[in-house]
PDB file of C-alpha atoms in Angstrom:
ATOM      1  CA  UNK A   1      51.671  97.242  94.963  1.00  0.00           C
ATOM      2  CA  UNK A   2      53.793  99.176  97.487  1.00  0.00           C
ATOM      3  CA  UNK A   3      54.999  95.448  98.849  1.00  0.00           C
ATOM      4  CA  UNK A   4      55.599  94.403  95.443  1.00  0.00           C
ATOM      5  CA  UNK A   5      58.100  97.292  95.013  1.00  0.00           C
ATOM      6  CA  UNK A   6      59.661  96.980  98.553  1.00  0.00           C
ATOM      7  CA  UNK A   7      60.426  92.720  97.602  1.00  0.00           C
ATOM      8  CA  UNK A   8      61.987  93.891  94.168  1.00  0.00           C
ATOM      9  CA  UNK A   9      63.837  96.011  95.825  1.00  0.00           C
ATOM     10  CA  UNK A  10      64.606  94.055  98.935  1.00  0.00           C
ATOM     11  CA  UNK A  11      66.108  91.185  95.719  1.00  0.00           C
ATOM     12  CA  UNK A  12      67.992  94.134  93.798  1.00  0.00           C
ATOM     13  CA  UNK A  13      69.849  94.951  97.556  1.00  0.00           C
ATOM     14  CA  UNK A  14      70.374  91.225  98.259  1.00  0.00           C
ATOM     15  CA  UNK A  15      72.124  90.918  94.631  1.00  0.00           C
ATOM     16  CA  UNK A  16      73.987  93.865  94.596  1.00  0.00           C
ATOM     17  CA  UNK A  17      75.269  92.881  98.081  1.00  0.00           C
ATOM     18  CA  UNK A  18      76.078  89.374  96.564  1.00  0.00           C
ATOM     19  CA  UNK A  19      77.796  91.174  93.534  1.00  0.00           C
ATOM     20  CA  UNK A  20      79.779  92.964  95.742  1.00  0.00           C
ATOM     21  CA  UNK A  21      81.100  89.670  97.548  1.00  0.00           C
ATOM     22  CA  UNK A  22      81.253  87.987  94.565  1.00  0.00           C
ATOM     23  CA  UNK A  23      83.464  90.813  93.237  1.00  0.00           C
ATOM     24  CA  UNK A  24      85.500  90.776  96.211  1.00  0.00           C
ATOM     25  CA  UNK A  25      86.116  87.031  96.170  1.00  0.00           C
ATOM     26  CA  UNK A  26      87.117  87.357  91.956  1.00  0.00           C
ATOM     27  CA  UNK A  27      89.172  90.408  92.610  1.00  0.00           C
ATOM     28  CA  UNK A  28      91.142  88.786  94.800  1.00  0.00           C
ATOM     29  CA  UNK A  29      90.938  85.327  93.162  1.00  0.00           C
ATOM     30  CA  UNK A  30      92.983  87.492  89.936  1.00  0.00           C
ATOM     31  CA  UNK A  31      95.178  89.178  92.694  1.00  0.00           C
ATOM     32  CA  UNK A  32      96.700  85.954  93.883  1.00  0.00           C
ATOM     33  CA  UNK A  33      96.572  84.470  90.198  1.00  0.00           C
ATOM     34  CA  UNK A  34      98.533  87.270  89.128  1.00  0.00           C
ATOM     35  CA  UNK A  35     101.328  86.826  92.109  1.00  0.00           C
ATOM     36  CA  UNK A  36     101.708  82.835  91.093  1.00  0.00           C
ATOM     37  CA  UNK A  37     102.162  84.054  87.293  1.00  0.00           C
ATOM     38  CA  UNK A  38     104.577  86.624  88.452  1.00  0.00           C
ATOM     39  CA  UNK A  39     106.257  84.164  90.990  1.00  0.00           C
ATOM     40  CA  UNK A  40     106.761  81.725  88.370  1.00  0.00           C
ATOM     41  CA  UNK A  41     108.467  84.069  86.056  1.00  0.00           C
ATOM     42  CA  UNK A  42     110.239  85.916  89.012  1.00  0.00           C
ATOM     43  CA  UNK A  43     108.792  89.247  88.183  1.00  0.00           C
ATOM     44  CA  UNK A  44     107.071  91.710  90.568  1.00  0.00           C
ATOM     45  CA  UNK A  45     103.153  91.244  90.070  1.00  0.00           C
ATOM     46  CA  UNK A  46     102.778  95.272  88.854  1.00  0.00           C
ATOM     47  CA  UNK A  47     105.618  93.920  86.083  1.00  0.00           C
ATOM     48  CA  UNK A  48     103.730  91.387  85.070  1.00  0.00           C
ATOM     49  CA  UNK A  49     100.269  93.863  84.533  1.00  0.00           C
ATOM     50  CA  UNK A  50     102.501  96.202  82.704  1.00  0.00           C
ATOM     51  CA  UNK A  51     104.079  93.732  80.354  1.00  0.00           C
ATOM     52  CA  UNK A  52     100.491  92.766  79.698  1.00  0.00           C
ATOM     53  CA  UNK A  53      99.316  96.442  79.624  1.00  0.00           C
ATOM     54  CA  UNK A  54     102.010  97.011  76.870  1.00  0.00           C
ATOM     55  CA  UNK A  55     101.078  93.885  74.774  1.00  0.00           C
ATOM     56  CA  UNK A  56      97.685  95.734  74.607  1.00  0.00           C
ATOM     57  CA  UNK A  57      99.551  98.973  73.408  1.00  0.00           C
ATOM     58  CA  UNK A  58     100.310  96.992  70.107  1.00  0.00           C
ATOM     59  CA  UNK A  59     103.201  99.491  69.559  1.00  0.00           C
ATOM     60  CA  UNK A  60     106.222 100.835  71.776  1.00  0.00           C
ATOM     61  CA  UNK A  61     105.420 103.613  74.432  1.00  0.00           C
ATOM     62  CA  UNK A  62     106.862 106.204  76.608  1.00  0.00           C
ATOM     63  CA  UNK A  63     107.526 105.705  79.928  1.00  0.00           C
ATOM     64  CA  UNK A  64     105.147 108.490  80.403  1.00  0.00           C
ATOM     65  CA  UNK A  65     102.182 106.205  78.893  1.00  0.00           C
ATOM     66  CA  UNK A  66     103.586 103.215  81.051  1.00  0.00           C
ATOM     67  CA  UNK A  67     102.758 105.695  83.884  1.00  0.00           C
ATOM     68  CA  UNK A  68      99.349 106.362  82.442  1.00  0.00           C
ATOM     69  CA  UNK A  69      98.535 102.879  81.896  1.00  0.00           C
ATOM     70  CA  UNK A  70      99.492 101.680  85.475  1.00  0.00           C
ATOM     71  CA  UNK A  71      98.552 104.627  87.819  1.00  0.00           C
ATOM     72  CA  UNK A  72     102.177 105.061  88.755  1.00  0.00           C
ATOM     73  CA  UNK A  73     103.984 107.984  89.120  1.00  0.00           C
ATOM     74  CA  UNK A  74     106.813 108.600  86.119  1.00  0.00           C
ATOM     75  CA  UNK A  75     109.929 108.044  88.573  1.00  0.00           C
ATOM     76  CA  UNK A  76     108.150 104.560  89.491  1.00  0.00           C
ATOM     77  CA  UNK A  77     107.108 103.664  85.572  1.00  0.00           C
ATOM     78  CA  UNK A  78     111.263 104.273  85.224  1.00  0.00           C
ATOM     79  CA  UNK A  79     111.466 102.186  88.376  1.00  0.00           C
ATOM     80  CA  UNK A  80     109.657  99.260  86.439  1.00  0.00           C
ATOM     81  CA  UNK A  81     111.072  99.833  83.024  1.00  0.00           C
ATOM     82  CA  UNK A  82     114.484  99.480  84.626  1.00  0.00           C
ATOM     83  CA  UNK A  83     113.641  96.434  86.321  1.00  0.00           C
ATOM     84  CA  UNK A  84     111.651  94.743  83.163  1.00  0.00           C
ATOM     85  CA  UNK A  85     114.529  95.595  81.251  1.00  0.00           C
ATOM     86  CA  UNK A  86     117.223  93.967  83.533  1.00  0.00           C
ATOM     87  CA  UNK A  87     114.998  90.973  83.081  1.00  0.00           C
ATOM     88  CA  UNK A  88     114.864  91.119  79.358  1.00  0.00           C
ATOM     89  CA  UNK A  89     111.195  91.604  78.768  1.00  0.00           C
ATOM     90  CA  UNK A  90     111.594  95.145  77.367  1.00  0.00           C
ATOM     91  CA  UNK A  91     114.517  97.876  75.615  1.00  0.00           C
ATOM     92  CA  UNK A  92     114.448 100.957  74.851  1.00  0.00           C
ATOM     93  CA  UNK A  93     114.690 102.410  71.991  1.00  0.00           C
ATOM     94  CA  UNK A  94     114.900 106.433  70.070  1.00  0.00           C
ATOM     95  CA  UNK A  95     112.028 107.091  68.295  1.00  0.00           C
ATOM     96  CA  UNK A  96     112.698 107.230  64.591  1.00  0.00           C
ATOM     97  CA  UNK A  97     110.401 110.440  64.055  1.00  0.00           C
ATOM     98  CA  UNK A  98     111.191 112.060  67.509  1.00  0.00           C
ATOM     99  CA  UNK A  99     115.217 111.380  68.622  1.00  0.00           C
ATOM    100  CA  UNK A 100     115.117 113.088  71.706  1.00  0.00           C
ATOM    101  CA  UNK A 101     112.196 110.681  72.581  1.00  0.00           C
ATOM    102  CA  UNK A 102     112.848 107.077  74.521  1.00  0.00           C
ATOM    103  CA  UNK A 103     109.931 104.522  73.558  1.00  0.00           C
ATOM    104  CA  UNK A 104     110.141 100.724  75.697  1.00  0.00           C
ATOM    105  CA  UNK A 105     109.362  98.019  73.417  1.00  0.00           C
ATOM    106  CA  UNK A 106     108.790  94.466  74.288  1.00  0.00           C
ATOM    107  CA  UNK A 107     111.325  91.907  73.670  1.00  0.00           C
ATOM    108  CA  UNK A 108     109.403  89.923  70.735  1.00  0.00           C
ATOM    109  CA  UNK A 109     111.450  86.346  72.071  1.00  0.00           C
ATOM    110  CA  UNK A 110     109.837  87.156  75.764  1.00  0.00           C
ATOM    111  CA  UNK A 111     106.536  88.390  74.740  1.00  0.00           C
ATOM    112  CA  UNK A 112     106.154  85.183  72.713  1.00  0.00           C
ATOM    113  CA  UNK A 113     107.289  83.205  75.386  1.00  0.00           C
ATOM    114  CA  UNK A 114     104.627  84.882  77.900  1.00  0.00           C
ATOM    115  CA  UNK A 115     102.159  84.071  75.008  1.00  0.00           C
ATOM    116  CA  UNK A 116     102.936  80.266  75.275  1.00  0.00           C
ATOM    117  CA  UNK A 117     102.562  80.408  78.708  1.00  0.00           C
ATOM    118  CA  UNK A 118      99.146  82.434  78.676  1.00  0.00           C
ATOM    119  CA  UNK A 119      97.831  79.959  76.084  1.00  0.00           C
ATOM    120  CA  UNK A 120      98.761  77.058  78.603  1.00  0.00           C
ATOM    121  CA  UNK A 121      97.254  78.851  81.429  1.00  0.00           C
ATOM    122  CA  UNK A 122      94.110  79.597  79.153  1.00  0.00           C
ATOM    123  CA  UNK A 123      93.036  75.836  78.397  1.00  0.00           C
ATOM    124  CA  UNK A 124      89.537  75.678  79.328  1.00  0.00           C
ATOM    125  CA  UNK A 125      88.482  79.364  79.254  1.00  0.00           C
ATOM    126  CA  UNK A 126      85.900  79.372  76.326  1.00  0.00           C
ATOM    127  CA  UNK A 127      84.366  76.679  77.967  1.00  0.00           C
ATOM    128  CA  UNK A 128      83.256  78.999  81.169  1.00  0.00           C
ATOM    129  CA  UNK A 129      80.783  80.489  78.317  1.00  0.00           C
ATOM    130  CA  UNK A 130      79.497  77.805  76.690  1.00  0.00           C
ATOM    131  CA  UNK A 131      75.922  78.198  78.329  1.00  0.00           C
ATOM    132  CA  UNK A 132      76.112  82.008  77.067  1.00  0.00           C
ATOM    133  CA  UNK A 133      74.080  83.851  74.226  1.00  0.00           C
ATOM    134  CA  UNK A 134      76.087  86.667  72.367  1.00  0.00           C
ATOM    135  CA  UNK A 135      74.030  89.624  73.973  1.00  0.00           C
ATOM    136  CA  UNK A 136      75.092  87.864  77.683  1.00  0.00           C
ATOM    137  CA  UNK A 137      78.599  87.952  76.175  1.00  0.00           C
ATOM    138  CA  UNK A 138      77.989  91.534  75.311  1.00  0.00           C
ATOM    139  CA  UNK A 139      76.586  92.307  79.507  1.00  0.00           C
ATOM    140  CA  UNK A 140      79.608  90.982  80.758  1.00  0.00           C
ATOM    141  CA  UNK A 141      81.890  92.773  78.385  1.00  0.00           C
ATOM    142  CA  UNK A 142      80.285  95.984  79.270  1.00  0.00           C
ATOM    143  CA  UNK A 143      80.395  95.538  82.604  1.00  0.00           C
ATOM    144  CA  UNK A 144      84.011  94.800  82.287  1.00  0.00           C
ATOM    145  CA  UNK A 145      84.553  97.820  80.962  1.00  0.00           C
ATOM    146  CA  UNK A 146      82.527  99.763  83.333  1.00  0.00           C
ATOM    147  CA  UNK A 147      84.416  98.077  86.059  1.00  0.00           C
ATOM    148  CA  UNK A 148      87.855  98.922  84.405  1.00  0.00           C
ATOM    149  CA  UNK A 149      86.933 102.500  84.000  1.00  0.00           C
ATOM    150  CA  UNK A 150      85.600 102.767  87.530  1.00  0.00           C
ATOM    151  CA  UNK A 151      88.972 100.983  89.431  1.00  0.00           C
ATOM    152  CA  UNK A 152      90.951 103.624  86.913  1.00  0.00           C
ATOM    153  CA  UNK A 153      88.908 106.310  88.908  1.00  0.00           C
ATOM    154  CA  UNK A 154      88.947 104.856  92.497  1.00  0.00           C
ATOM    155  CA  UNK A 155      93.115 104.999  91.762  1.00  0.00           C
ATOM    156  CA  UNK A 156      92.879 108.337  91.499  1.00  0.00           C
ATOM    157  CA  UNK A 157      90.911 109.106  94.700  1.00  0.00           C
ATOM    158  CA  UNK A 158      93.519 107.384  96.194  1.00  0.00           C
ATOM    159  CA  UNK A 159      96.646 108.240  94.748  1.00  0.00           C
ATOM    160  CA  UNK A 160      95.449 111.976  95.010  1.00  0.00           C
ATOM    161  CA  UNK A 161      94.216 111.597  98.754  1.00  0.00           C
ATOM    162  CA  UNK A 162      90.462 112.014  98.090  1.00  0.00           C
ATOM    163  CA  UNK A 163      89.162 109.687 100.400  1.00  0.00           C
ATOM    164  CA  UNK A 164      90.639 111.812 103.527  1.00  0.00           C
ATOM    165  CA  UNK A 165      88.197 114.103 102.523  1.00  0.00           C
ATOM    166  CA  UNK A 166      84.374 113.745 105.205  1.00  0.00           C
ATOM    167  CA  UNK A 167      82.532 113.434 101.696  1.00  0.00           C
ATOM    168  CA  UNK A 168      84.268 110.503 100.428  1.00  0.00           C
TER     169      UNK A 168
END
């Protein structure tokens, strides 16, 4: 019994060690994606995240929530507002309820334009999931999530110096 439990759990460290190189090898896979998108549309790869970020939003933000959303610190979010809207991705706008308030709002011409080019780059990407049942759908998407929430986390340990600390 006891050799039983030591091969299951010899197999669980074997796969989470594989995870973890397989995670390595997709995160940076994504990493250099995300440069050759950005390259192509001369735009800084954090740029490009945020644009995407923002067509999440559904609605115009603050540069506060642009800070939020990418980890950055406010004077950098201006940084990258300033530089998205010398591009022509983004303006800014008053809010209508809130005047004294500045909300940055995608260019609808440019984020239609990204959308054509997403959809191009896209081709093929239901097909990775053909072999897939809707509750494997469902483990991936949750550990997407996880993962998302997790990196969120880690970039505050390290924006906020926690891994100088022995116990990190």
């Amino acid at each position: 019994m006891a050799q039983r439990r030591d091969a299951g759990e010899n197999k669980r460290t074997r796969l989470l060690d594989e995870l973890s190189s397989e995670s390595r090898r997709y995160m940076a896979s994504y990493a250099l994606f995300n440069q050759a998108v950005a390259d192509h549309l001369d735009l800084h790869p954090t740029d490009l995240q945020c644009l995407n970020l923002l067509s999440l939003e559904g609605a115009p933000v603050t540069t506060g929530r642009i800070a939020e959303l990418t980890g950055l610190t406010t004077g950098s979010a201006t940084r990258l507002v300033d530089r998205l809207e010398r591009a022509g991705y983004v303006v800014r706008e008053r809010d209508a309820t809130d005047r004294r308030r500045v909300l940055v709002a995608t260019v609808p011409e440019k984020a239609a334009e990204l959308g054509r080019m997403w959809d191009r780059l896209s081709v093929g990407w239901h097909e990775l999931f053909d072999g897939l049942d809707e509750g494997e759908l469902a483990l991936i998407i949750g550990h997407m999530r996880r993962t998302v929430e997790f990196s969120a986390a880690q970039v505050t340990r390290l924006r906020d110096g926690m891994l100088d600390t022995p116990e990190a």
